[in-house]
């Protein structure tokens, strides 16, 4: 999977509609990149998944300017006039369907991404700076006791793919927006795991309960699968 993540690239492509051919392309890191703004002044703005807000020449795709926004940019920028000043604003932050289900494929160079949402506005005479971004705290996956047999683990894997992967990531590896379940302390405690997944004791924090969908036996198969994934990846991100 790590090799697949390193090989996943993308690019911004400019298309000539008159000549019906590519005009230029600019490489982007990974697959999580932002929307595009083109201006009457011949500029093209786009943010990328590594947090760079870039301006290109609309004529040949040369990168003319770049700003470190210190978090992924997935939104499209906008430009407008305010009190006679031309401004460009963009929403910075990591999220959306790809960020949730993508798992390791959307990690940055240091592992799972954080989300530091903000709105940045730029002007030609702007002088503001961003605060220094602190290094993320990385907690490696801990070894947890095995739960269940091979058949139980396989049933849990299917349940995870059906219900959990869309938020907590492919292969039980979170992209970084929501918790990585391989690290959950609840994997060690059957009652706590069932209280969270079944009864929804963390529903106020966005984790709904699934007792109406799965009985305690099925929920235990999920714990078996996640415990296996934690044991496989112990010591990793």
PDB file of N, CA, C and O in Angstrom, residues 42-120:
ATOM      1  N   UNK A  42      -5.081  36.515 -16.796  1.00  0.00           N
ATOM      2  CA  UNK A  42      -4.185  35.476 -17.291  1.00  0.00           C
ATOM      3  C   UNK A  42      -3.554  34.625 -16.217  1.00  0.00           C
ATOM      4  O   UNK A  42      -2.475  34.052 -16.438  1.00  0.00           O
ATOM      5  N   UNK A  43      -4.205  34.497 -15.069  1.00  0.00           N
ATOM      6  CA  UNK A  43      -3.691  33.662 -13.990  1.00  0.00           C
ATOM      7  C   UNK A  43      -4.619  32.483 -13.752  1.00  0.00           C
ATOM      8  O   UNK A  43      -5.834  32.578 -13.956  1.00  0.00           O
ATOM      9  N   UNK A  44      -4.045  31.379 -13.301  1.00  0.00           N
ATOM     10  CA  UNK A  44      -4.807  30.204 -12.880  1.00  0.00           C
ATOM     11  C   UNK A  44      -4.358  29.857 -11.466  1.00  0.00           C
ATOM     12  O   UNK A  44      -3.170  29.634 -11.228  1.00  0.00           O
ATOM     13  N   UNK A  45      -5.299  29.820 -10.518  1.00  0.00           N
ATOM     14  CA  UNK A  45      -5.001  29.497  -9.125  1.00  0.00           C
ATOM     15  C   UNK A  45      -5.530  28.106  -8.801  1.00  0.00           C
ATOM     16  O   UNK A  45      -6.632  27.731  -9.197  1.00  0.00           O
ATOM     17  N   UNK A  46      -4.741  27.356  -8.051  1.00  0.00           N
ATOM     18  CA  UNK A  46      -5.172  26.059  -7.532  1.00  0.00           C
ATOM     19  C   UNK A  46      -4.370  25.718  -6.283  1.00  0.00           C
ATOM     20  O   UNK A  46      -3.162  25.939  -6.226  1.00  0.00           O
ATOM     21  N   UNK A  47      -5.042  25.162  -5.303  1.00  0.00           N
ATOM     22  CA  UNK A  47      -4.358  24.628  -4.128  1.00  0.00           C
ATOM     23  C   UNK A  47      -4.145  23.138  -4.286  1.00  0.00           C
ATOM     24  O   UNK A  47      -4.871  22.466  -5.021  1.00  0.00           O
ATOM     25  N   UNK A  48      -3.136  22.591  -3.593  1.00  0.00           N
ATOM     26  CA  UNK A  48      -2.876  21.155  -3.716  1.00  0.00           C
ATOM     27  C   UNK A  48      -2.962  20.442  -2.371  1.00  0.00           C
ATOM     28  O   UNK A  48      -3.115  21.073  -1.317  1.00  0.00           O
ATOM     29  N   UNK A  49      -2.867  19.130  -2.432  1.00  0.00           N
ATOM     30  CA  UNK A  49      -3.029  18.315  -1.243  1.00  0.00           C
ATOM     31  C   UNK A  49      -1.935  18.487  -0.218  1.00  0.00           C
ATOM     32  O   UNK A  49      -2.126  18.147   0.952  1.00  0.00           O
ATOM     33  N   UNK A  50      -0.782  18.988  -0.624  1.00  0.00           N
ATOM     34  CA  UNK A  50       0.306  19.219   0.319  1.00  0.00           C
ATOM     35  C   UNK A  50       0.230  20.598   0.963  1.00  0.00           C
ATOM     36  O   UNK A  50       1.111  20.975   1.738  1.00  0.00           O
ATOM     37  N   UNK A  51      -0.813  21.379   0.622  1.00  0.00           N
ATOM     38  CA  UNK A  51      -1.006  22.666   1.273  1.00  0.00           C
ATOM     39  C   UNK A  51      -0.371  23.842   0.576  1.00  0.00           C
ATOM     40  O   UNK A  51      -0.234  24.915   1.171  1.00  0.00           O
ATOM     41  N   UNK A  52       0.016  23.708  -0.688  1.00  0.00           N
ATOM     42  CA  UNK A  52       0.562  24.830  -1.442  1.00  0.00           C
ATOM     43  C   UNK A  52      -0.555  25.482  -2.263  1.00  0.00           C
ATOM     44  O   UNK A  52      -1.313  24.800  -2.947  1.00  0.00           O
ATOM     45  N   UNK A  53      -0.671  26.802  -2.152  1.00  0.00           N
ATOM     46  CA  UNK A  53      -1.616  27.551  -2.973  1.00  0.00           C
ATOM     47  C   UNK A  53      -0.813  28.170  -4.104  1.00  0.00           C
ATOM     48  O   UNK A  53       0.072  28.997  -3.884  1.00  0.00           O
ATOM     49  N   UNK A  54      -1.093  27.747  -5.339  1.00  0.00           N
ATOM     50  CA  UNK A  54      -0.236  28.050  -6.479  1.00  0.00           C
ATOM     51  C   UNK A  54      -0.935  28.933  -7.508  1.00  0.00           C
ATOM     52  O   UNK A  54      -2.151  28.834  -7.712  1.00  0.00           O
ATOM     53  N   UNK A  55      -0.141  29.797  -8.152  1.00  0.00           N
ATOM     54  CA  UNK A  55      -0.622  30.607  -9.273  1.00  0.00           C
ATOM     55  C   UNK A  55       0.212  30.268 -10.503  1.00  0.00           C
ATOM     56  O   UNK A  55       1.453  30.258 -10.449  1.00  0.00           O
ATOM     57  N   UNK A  56      -0.488  29.970 -11.613  1.00  0.00           N
ATOM     58  CA  UNK A  56       0.166  29.592 -12.863  1.00  0.00           C
ATOM     59  C   UNK A  56      -0.157  30.615 -13.951  1.00  0.00           C
ATOM     60  O   UNK A  56      -1.191  31.298 -13.901  1.00  0.00           O
ATOM     61  N   UNK A  57       0.719  30.682 -14.926  1.00  0.00           N
ATOM     62  CA  UNK A  57       0.427  31.446 -16.129  1.00  0.00           C
ATOM     63  C   UNK A  57      -0.603  30.686 -16.949  1.00  0.00           C
ATOM     64  O   UNK A  57      -0.410  29.506 -17.260  1.00  0.00           O
ATOM     65  N   UNK A  58      -1.706  31.355 -17.293  1.00  0.00           N
ATOM     66  CA  UNK A  58      -2.736  30.697 -18.095  1.00  0.00           C
ATOM     67  C   UNK A  58      -2.242  30.386 -19.503  1.00  0.00           C
ATOM     68  O   UNK A  58      -2.804  29.535 -20.187  1.00  0.00           O
ATOM     69  N   UNK A  59      -1.175  31.038 -19.932  1.00  0.00           N
ATOM     70  CA  UNK A  59      -0.669  30.850 -21.291  1.00  0.00           C
ATOM     71  C   UNK A  59       0.135  29.569 -21.440  1.00  0.00           C
ATOM     72  O   UNK A  59      -0.096  28.773 -22.371  1.00  0.00           O
ATOM     73  N   UNK A  60       1.060  29.335 -20.498  1.00  0.00           N
ATOM     74  CA  UNK A  60       1.952  28.184 -20.669  1.00  0.00           C
ATOM     75  C   UNK A  60       2.089  27.306 -19.425  1.00  0.00           C
ATOM     76  O   UNK A  60       2.854  26.349 -19.428  1.00  0.00           O
ATOM     77  N   UNK A  61       1.368  27.630 -18.344  1.00  0.00           N
ATOM     78  CA  UNK A  61       1.392  26.787 -17.155  1.00  0.00           C
ATOM     79  C   UNK A  61       2.583  26.984 -16.244  1.00  0.00           C
ATOM     80  O   UNK A  61       2.759  26.212 -15.288  1.00  0.00           O
ATOM     81  N   UNK A  62       3.396  27.994 -16.484  1.00  0.00           N
ATOM     82  CA  UNK A  62       4.534  28.255 -15.582  1.00  0.00           C
ATOM     83  C   UNK A  62       4.011  28.626 -14.189  1.00  0.00           C
ATOM     84  O   UNK A  62       3.082  29.412 -14.056  1.00  0.00           O
ATOM     85  N   UNK A  63       4.631  28.062 -13.152  1.00  0.00           N
ATOM     86  CA  UNK A  63       4.248  28.424 -11.790  1.00  0.00           C
ATOM     87  C   UNK A  63       4.873  29.776 -11.457  1.00  0.00           C
ATOM     88  O   UNK A  63       6.098  29.936 -11.447  1.00  0.00           O
ATOM     89  N   UNK A  64       4.030  30.762 -11.187  1.00  0.00           N
ATOM     90  CA  UNK A  64       4.479  32.129 -10.948  1.00  0.00           C
ATOM     91  C   UNK A  64       4.602  32.462  -9.468  1.00  0.00           C
ATOM     92  O   UNK A  64       5.339  33.385  -9.110  1.00  0.00           O
ATOM     93  N   UNK A  65       3.891  31.726  -8.627  1.00  0.00           N
ATOM     94  CA  UNK A  65       3.847  32.064  -7.195  1.00  0.00           C
ATOM     95  C   UNK A  65       3.304  30.884  -6.428  1.00  0.00           C
ATOM     96  O   UNK A  65       2.518  30.090  -6.960  1.00  0.00           O
ATOM     97  N   UNK A  66       3.737  30.726  -5.184  1.00  0.00           N
ATOM     98  CA  UNK A  66       3.249  29.630  -4.360  1.00  0.00           C
ATOM     99  C   UNK A  66       3.292  30.052  -2.893  1.00  0.00           C
ATOM    100  O   UNK A  66       4.220  30.750  -2.464  1.00  0.00           O
ATOM    101  N   UNK A  67       2.279  29.629  -2.144  1.00  0.00           N
ATOM    102  CA  UNK A  67       2.180  29.980  -0.723  1.00  0.00           C
ATOM    103  C   UNK A  67       1.911  28.721   0.079  1.00  0.00           C
ATOM    104  O   UNK A  67       1.073  27.896  -0.298  1.00  0.00           O
ATOM    105  N   UNK A  68       2.619  28.560   1.213  1.00  0.00           N
ATOM    106  CA  UNK A  68       2.436  27.398   2.072  1.00  0.00           C
ATOM    107  C   UNK A  68       1.267  27.655   3.026  1.00  0.00           C
ATOM    108  O   UNK A  68       1.397  28.383   3.999  1.00  0.00           O
ATOM    109  N   UNK A  69       0.107  27.040   2.724  1.00  0.00           N
ATOM    110  CA  UNK A  69      -1.085  27.213   3.551  1.00  0.00           C
ATOM    111  C   UNK A  69      -1.088  26.286   4.758  1.00  0.00           C
ATOM    112  O   UNK A  69      -1.958  26.383   5.613  1.00  0.00           O
ATOM    113  N   UNK A  70      -0.166  25.353   4.816  1.00  0.00           N
ATOM    114  CA  UNK A  70       0.062  24.476   5.965  1.00  0.00           C
ATOM    115  C   UNK A  70      -1.082  23.517   6.249  1.00  0.00           C
ATOM    116  O   UNK A  70      -1.215  23.008   7.365  1.00  0.00           O
ATOM    117  N   UNK A  71      -1.903  23.278   5.276  1.00  0.00           N
ATOM    118  CA  UNK A  71      -2.876  22.197   5.312  1.00  0.00           C
ATOM    119  C   UNK A  71      -3.406  22.004   3.901  1.00  0.00           C
ATOM    120  O   UNK A  71      -3.276  22.884   3.050  1.00  0.00           O
ATOM    121  N   UNK A  72      -3.994  20.866   3.647  1.00  0.00           N
ATOM    122  CA  UNK A  72      -4.495  20.551   2.315  1.00  0.00           C
ATOM    123  C   UNK A  72      -5.506  21.600   1.844  1.00  0.00           C
ATOM    124  O   UNK A  72      -6.257  22.160   2.640  1.00  0.00           O
ATOM    125  N   UNK A  73      -5.513  21.842   0.537  1.00  0.00           N
ATOM    126  CA  UNK A  73      -6.490  22.743  -0.072  1.00  0.00           C
ATOM    127  C   UNK A  73      -7.304  21.926  -1.068  1.00  0.00           C
ATOM    128  O   UNK A  73      -6.782  21.470  -2.079  1.00  0.00           O
ATOM    129  N   UNK A  74      -8.583  21.767  -0.777  1.00  0.00           N
ATOM    130  CA  UNK A  74      -9.455  20.977  -1.630  1.00  0.00           C
ATOM    131  C   UNK A  74     -10.529  21.836  -2.300  1.00  0.00           C
ATOM    132  O   UNK A  74     -11.168  21.412  -3.251  1.00  0.00           O
ATOM    133  N   UNK A  75     -10.763  23.028  -1.778  1.00  0.00           N
ATOM    134  CA  UNK A  75     -11.792  23.912  -2.317  1.00  0.00           C
ATOM    135  C   UNK A  75     -11.271  24.691  -3.520  1.00  0.00           C
ATOM    136  O   UNK A  75     -10.062  24.769  -3.759  1.00  0.00           O
ATOM    137  N   UNK A  76     -12.197  25.272  -4.261  1.00  0.00           N
ATOM    138  CA  UNK A  76     -11.828  26.174  -5.354  1.00  0.00           C
ATOM    139  C   UNK A  76     -11.730  27.600  -4.811  1.00  0.00           C
ATOM    140  O   UNK A  76     -12.565  28.029  -4.015  1.00  0.00           O
ATOM    141  N   UNK A  77     -10.708  28.368  -5.206  1.00  0.00           N
ATOM    142  CA  UNK A  77     -10.597  29.755  -4.769  1.00  0.00           C
ATOM    143  C   UNK A  77     -11.607  30.647  -5.488  1.00  0.00           C
ATOM    144  O   UNK A  77     -12.171  30.270  -6.519  1.00  0.00           O
ATOM    145  N   UNK A  78     -11.821  31.835  -4.939  1.00  0.00           N
ATOM    146  CA  UNK A  78     -12.689  32.841  -5.560  1.00  0.00           C
ATOM    147  C   UNK A  78     -11.949  34.172  -5.569  1.00  0.00           C
ATOM    148  O   UNK A  78     -11.060  34.415  -4.746  1.00  0.00           O
ATOM    149  N   UNK A  79     -12.305  35.046  -6.502  1.00  0.00           N
ATOM    150  CA  UNK A  79     -11.729  36.390  -6.531  1.00  0.00           C
ATOM    151  C   UNK A  79     -12.854  37.414  -6.574  1.00  0.00           C
ATOM    152  O   UNK A  79     -13.924  37.151  -7.138  1.00  0.00           O
ATOM    153  N   UNK A  80     -12.615  38.581  -5.955  1.00  0.00           N
ATOM    154  CA  UNK A  80     -13.665  39.590  -5.837  1.00  0.00           C
ATOM    155  C   UNK A  80     -13.028  40.933  -5.484  1.00  0.00           C
ATOM    156  O   UNK A  80     -11.857  41.006  -5.065  1.00  0.00           O
ATOM    157  N   UNK A  81     -13.813  41.998  -5.645  1.00  0.00           N
ATOM    158  CA  UNK A  81     -13.385  43.342  -5.272  1.00  0.00           C
ATOM    159  C   UNK A  81     -13.995  43.721  -3.933  1.00  0.00           C
ATOM    160  O   UNK A  81     -15.183  43.488  -3.696  1.00  0.00           O
ATOM    161  N   UNK A  82     -13.190  44.308  -3.053  1.00  0.00           N
ATOM    162  CA  UNK A  82     -13.672  44.809  -1.771  1.00  0.00           C
ATOM    163  C   UNK A  82     -12.996  46.146  -1.502  1.00  0.00           C
ATOM    164  O   UNK A  82     -11.761  46.215  -1.385  1.00  0.00           O
ATOM    165  N   UNK A  83     -13.797  47.199  -1.473  1.00  0.00           N
ATOM    166  CA  UNK A  83     -13.260  48.553  -1.262  1.00  0.00           C
ATOM    167  C   UNK A  83     -12.165  48.893  -2.264  1.00  0.00           C
ATOM    168  O   UNK A  83     -11.142  49.497  -1.915  1.00  0.00           O
ATOM    169  N   UNK A  84     -12.376  48.459  -3.490  1.00  0.00           N
ATOM    170  CA  UNK A  84     -11.436  48.779  -4.550  1.00  0.00           C
ATOM    171  C   UNK A  84     -10.218  47.884  -4.634  1.00  0.00           C
ATOM    172  O   UNK A  84      -9.384  48.071  -5.522  1.00  0.00           O
ATOM    173  N   UNK A  85     -10.100  46.903  -3.745  1.00  0.00           N
ATOM    174  CA  UNK A  85      -8.950  45.982  -3.767  1.00  0.00           C
ATOM    175  C   UNK A  85      -9.375  44.646  -4.343  1.00  0.00           C
ATOM    176  O   UNK A  85     -10.428  44.110  -4.001  1.00  0.00           O
ATOM    177  N   UNK A  86      -8.534  44.091  -5.210  1.00  0.00           N
ATOM    178  CA  UNK A  86      -8.799  42.762  -5.761  1.00  0.00           C
ATOM    179  C   UNK A  86      -8.264  41.723  -4.784  1.00  0.00           C
ATOM    180  O   UNK A  86      -7.079  41.747  -4.409  1.00  0.00           O
ATOM    181  N   UNK A  87      -9.127  40.819  -4.339  1.00  0.00           N
ATOM    182  CA  UNK A  87      -8.760  39.810  -3.358  1.00  0.00           C
ATOM    183  C   UNK A  87      -9.014  38.408  -3.920  1.00  0.00           C
ATOM    184  O   UNK A  87      -9.884  38.210  -4.773  1.00  0.00           O
ATOM    185  N   UNK A  88      -8.232  37.474  -3.423  1.00  0.00           N
ATOM    186  CA  UNK A  88      -8.429  36.067  -3.735  1.00  0.00           C
ATOM    187  C   UNK A  88      -8.539  35.321  -2.414  1.00  0.00           C
ATOM    188  O   UNK A  88      -7.666  35.446  -1.548  1.00  0.00           O
ATOM    189  N   UNK A  89      -9.619  34.560  -2.237  1.00  0.00           N
ATOM    190  CA  UNK A  89      -9.821  33.797  -1.005  1.00  0.00           C
ATOM    191  C   UNK A  89      -9.957  32.314  -1.327  1.00  0.00           C
ATOM    192  O   UNK A  89     -10.463  31.932  -2.389  1.00  0.00           O
ATOM    193  N   UNK A  90      -9.525  31.493  -0.382  1.00  0.00           N
ATOM    194  CA  UNK A  90      -9.647  30.045  -0.547  1.00  0.00           C
ATOM    195  C   UNK A  90      -9.860  29.409   0.830  1.00  0.00           C
ATOM    196  O   UNK A  90      -9.277  29.844   1.825  1.00  0.00           O
ATOM    197  N   UNK A  91     -10.725  28.416   0.883  1.00  0.00           N
ATOM    198  CA  UNK A  91     -10.930  27.636   2.103  1.00  0.00           C
ATOM    199  C   UNK A  91      -9.865  26.554   2.172  1.00  0.00           C
ATOM    200  O   UNK A  91      -9.663  25.802   1.217  1.00  0.00           O
ATOM    201  N   UNK A  92      -9.164  26.499   3.294  1.00  0.00           N
ATOM    202  CA  UNK A  92      -8.101  25.515   3.512  1.00  0.00           C
ATOM    203  C   UNK A  92      -8.614  24.465   4.487  1.00  0.00           C
ATOM    204  O   UNK A  92      -9.237  24.788   5.492  1.00  0.00           O
ATOM    205  N   UNK A  93      -8.363  23.213   4.203  1.00  0.00           N
ATOM    206  CA  UNK A  93      -8.773  22.148   5.103  1.00  0.00           C
ATOM    207  C   UNK A  93      -8.884  20.827   4.376  1.00  0.00           C
ATOM    208  O   UNK A  93      -9.051  20.770   3.156  1.00  0.00           O
ATOM    209  N   UNK A  94      -8.775  19.754   5.140  1.00  0.00           N
ATOM    210  CA  UNK A  94      -8.768  18.394   4.604  1.00  0.00           C
ATOM    211  C   UNK A  94     -10.073  17.705   4.965  1.00  0.00           C
ATOM    212  O   UNK A  94     -10.478  17.684   6.122  1.00  0.00           O
ATOM    213  N   UNK A  95     -10.770  17.150   3.979  1.00  0.00           N
ATOM    214  CA  UNK A  95     -12.033  16.470   4.255  1.00  0.00           C
ATOM    215  C   UNK A  95     -12.656  15.948   2.981  1.00  0.00           C
ATOM    216  O   UNK A  95     -12.017  15.879   1.938  1.00  0.00           O
ATOM    217  N   UNK A  96     -13.928  15.567   3.079  1.00  0.00           N
ATOM    218  CA  UNK A  96     -14.632  15.051   1.918  1.00  0.00           C
ATOM    219  C   UNK A  96     -14.523  13.548   1.794  1.00  0.00           C
ATOM    220  O   UNK A  96     -13.846  12.867   2.577  1.00  0.00           O
ATOM    221  N   UNK A  97     -15.199  12.998   0.788  1.00  0.00           N
ATOM    222  CA  UNK A  97     -15.293  11.547   0.629  1.00  0.00           C
ATOM    223  C   UNK A  97     -13.939  10.885   0.430  1.00  0.00           C
ATOM    224  O   UNK A  97     -13.640   9.855   1.044  1.00  0.00           O
ATOM    225  N   UNK A  98     -13.096  11.469  -0.426  1.00  0.00           N
ATOM    226  CA  UNK A  98     -11.792  10.856  -0.689  1.00  0.00           C
ATOM    227  C   UNK A  98     -10.940  10.851   0.571  1.00  0.00           C
ATOM    228  O   UNK A  98     -10.246   9.878   0.878  1.00  0.00           O
ATOM    229  N   UNK A  99     -10.996  11.930   1.340  1.00  0.00           N
ATOM    230  CA  UNK A  99     -10.217  12.018   2.570  1.00  0.00           C
ATOM    231  C   UNK A  99     -10.649  10.964   3.590  1.00  0.00           C
ATOM    232  O   UNK A  99      -9.831  10.459   4.356  1.00  0.00           O
ATOM    233  N   UNK A 100     -11.934  10.620   3.597  1.00  0.00           N
ATOM    234  CA  UNK A 100     -12.424   9.656   4.570  1.00  0.00           C
ATOM    235  C   UNK A 100     -12.121   8.221   4.159  1.00  0.00           C
ATOM    236  O   UNK A 100     -11.550   7.451   4.914  1.00  0.00           O
ATOM    237  N   UNK A 101     -12.503   7.861   2.958  1.00  0.00           N
ATOM    238  CA  UNK A 101     -12.388   6.463   2.550  1.00  0.00           C
ATOM    239  C   UNK A 101     -10.999   6.119   2.005  1.00  0.00           C
ATOM    240  O   UNK A 101     -10.617   4.957   1.953  1.00  0.00           O
ATOM    241  N   UNK A 102     -10.210   7.121   1.628  1.00  0.00           N
ATOM    242  CA  UNK A 102      -8.935   6.879   0.948  1.00  0.00           C
ATOM    243  C   UNK A 102      -7.875   6.213   1.780  1.00  0.00           C
ATOM    244  O   UNK A 102      -6.964   5.582   1.248  1.00  0.00           O
ATOM    245  N   UNK A 103      -7.960   6.336   3.106  1.00  0.00           N
ATOM    246  CA  UNK A 103      -6.965   5.694   3.963  1.00  0.00           C
ATOM    247  C   UNK A 103      -5.545   6.138   3.655  1.00  0.00           C
ATOM    248  O   UNK A 103      -5.255   7.319   3.484  1.00  0.00           O
ATOM    249  N   UNK A 104      -4.640   5.179   3.537  1.00  0.00           N
ATOM    250  CA  UNK A 104      -3.222   5.471   3.343  1.00  0.00           C
ATOM    251  C   UNK A 104      -2.944   6.195   2.025  1.00  0.00           C
ATOM    252  O   UNK A 104      -1.957   6.920   1.902  1.00  0.00           O
ATOM    253  N   UNK A 105      -3.819   6.046   1.045  1.00  0.00           N
ATOM    254  CA  UNK A 105      -3.597   6.693  -0.249  1.00  0.00           C
ATOM    255  C   UNK A 105      -3.608   8.210  -0.151  1.00  0.00           C
ATOM    256  O   UNK A 105      -3.070   8.881  -1.030  1.00  0.00           O
ATOM    257  N   UNK A 106      -4.228   8.762   0.880  1.00  0.00           N
ATOM    258  CA  UNK A 106      -4.295  10.220   0.999  1.00  0.00           C
ATOM    259  C   UNK A 106      -3.380  10.761   2.106  1.00  0.00           C
ATOM    260  O   UNK A 106      -3.420  11.943   2.426  1.00  0.00           O
ATOM    261  N   UNK A 107      -2.543   9.911   2.693  1.00  0.00           N
ATOM    262  CA  UNK A 107      -1.586  10.398   3.680  1.00  0.00           C
ATOM    263  C   UNK A 107      -0.592  11.352   3.032  1.00  0.00           C
ATOM    264  O   UNK A 107      -0.353  11.306   1.819  1.00  0.00           O
ATOM    265  N   UNK A 108      -0.006  12.225   3.847  1.00  0.00           N
ATOM    266  CA  UNK A 108       1.087  13.048   3.357  1.00  0.00           C
ATOM    267  C   UNK A 108       2.407  12.341   3.656  1.00  0.00           C
ATOM    268  O   UNK A 108       2.422  11.162   4.027  1.00  0.00           O
ATOM    269  N   UNK A 109       3.513  13.062   3.508  1.00  0.00           N
ATOM    270  CA  UNK A 109       4.827  12.414   3.666  1.00  0.00           C
ATOM    271  C   UNK A 109       5.073  11.928   5.088  1.00  0.00           C
ATOM    272  O   UNK A 109       5.922  11.071   5.317  1.00  0.00           O
ATOM    273  N   UNK A 110       4.355  12.484   6.059  1.00  0.00           N
ATOM    274  CA  UNK A 110       4.569  12.108   7.459  1.00  0.00           C
ATOM    275  C   UNK A 110       3.516  11.158   7.996  1.00  0.00           C
ATOM    276  O   UNK A 110       3.534  10.809   9.164  1.00  0.00           O
ATOM    277  N   UNK A 111       2.578  10.761   7.158  1.00  0.00           N
ATOM    278  CA  UNK A 111       1.548   9.843   7.628  1.00  0.00           C
ATOM    279  C   UNK A 111       0.158  10.448   7.524  1.00  0.00           C
ATOM    280  O   UNK A 111      -0.099  11.280   6.653  1.00  0.00           O
ATOM    281  N   UNK A 112      -0.756  10.045   8.402  1.00  0.00           N
ATOM    282  CA  UNK A 112      -2.126  10.564   8.350  1.00  0.00           C
ATOM    283  C   UNK A 112      -2.161  12.089   8.422  1.00  0.00           C
ATOM    284  O   UNK A 112      -1.390  12.710   9.151  1.00  0.00           O
ATOM    285  N   UNK A 113      -3.052  12.688   7.654  1.00  0.00           N
ATOM    286  CA  UNK A 113      -3.147  14.146   7.610  1.00  0.00           C
ATOM    287  C   UNK A 113      -3.986  14.675   8.766  1.00  0.00           C
ATOM    288  O   UNK A 113      -4.915  14.023   9.221  1.00  0.00           O
ATOM    289  N   UNK A 114      -3.663  15.895   9.197  1.00  0.00           N
ATOM    290  CA  UNK A 114      -4.521  16.612  10.129  1.00  0.00           C
ATOM    291  C   UNK A 114      -5.396  17.582   9.358  1.00  0.00           C
ATOM    292  O   UNK A 114      -5.125  17.909   8.204  1.00  0.00           O
ATOM    293  N   UNK A 115      -6.448  18.040   9.986  1.00  0.00           N
ATOM    294  CA  UNK A 115      -7.313  19.051   9.383  1.00  0.00           C
ATOM    295  C   UNK A 115      -7.225  20.324  10.212  1.00  0.00           C
ATOM    296  O   UNK A 115      -7.628  20.340  11.380  1.00  0.00           O
ATOM    297  N   UNK A 116      -6.665  21.385   9.634  1.00  0.00           N
ATOM    298  CA  UNK A 116      -6.564  22.690  10.289  1.00  0.00           C
ATOM    299  C   UNK A 116      -7.322  23.705   9.431  1.00  0.00           C
ATOM    300  O   UNK A 116      -6.730  24.452   8.666  1.00  0.00           O
ATOM    301  N   UNK A 117      -8.628  23.696   9.546  1.00  0.00           N
ATOM    302  CA  UNK A 117      -9.459  24.499   8.654  1.00  0.00           C
ATOM    303  C   UNK A 117      -9.303  25.994   8.910  1.00  0.00           C
ATOM    304  O   UNK A 117      -9.227  26.447  10.052  1.00  0.00           O
ATOM    305  N   UNK A 118      -9.278  26.756   7.812  1.00  0.00           N
ATOM    306  CA  UNK A 118      -9.244  28.223   7.892  1.00  0.00           C
ATOM    307  C   UNK A 118      -9.586  28.781   6.510  1.00  0.00           C
ATOM    308  O   UNK A 118      -9.590  28.055   5.515  1.00  0.00           O
ATOM    309  N   UNK A 119      -9.893  30.068   6.460  1.00  0.00           N
ATOM    310  CA  UNK A 119     -10.079  30.771   5.197  1.00  0.00           C
ATOM    311  C   UNK A 119      -8.935  31.769   5.055  1.00  0.00           C
ATOM    312  O   UNK A 119      -8.685  32.568   5.962  1.00  0.00           O
ATOM    313  N   UNK A 120      -8.216  31.696   3.926  1.00  0.00           N
ATOM    314  CA  UNK A 120      -7.109  32.615   3.667  1.00  0.00           C
ATOM    315  C   UNK A 120      -7.503  33.570   2.550  1.00  0.00           C
ATOM    316  O   UNK A 120      -8.099  33.169   1.551  1.00  0.00           O
TER     317      UNK A 120
END
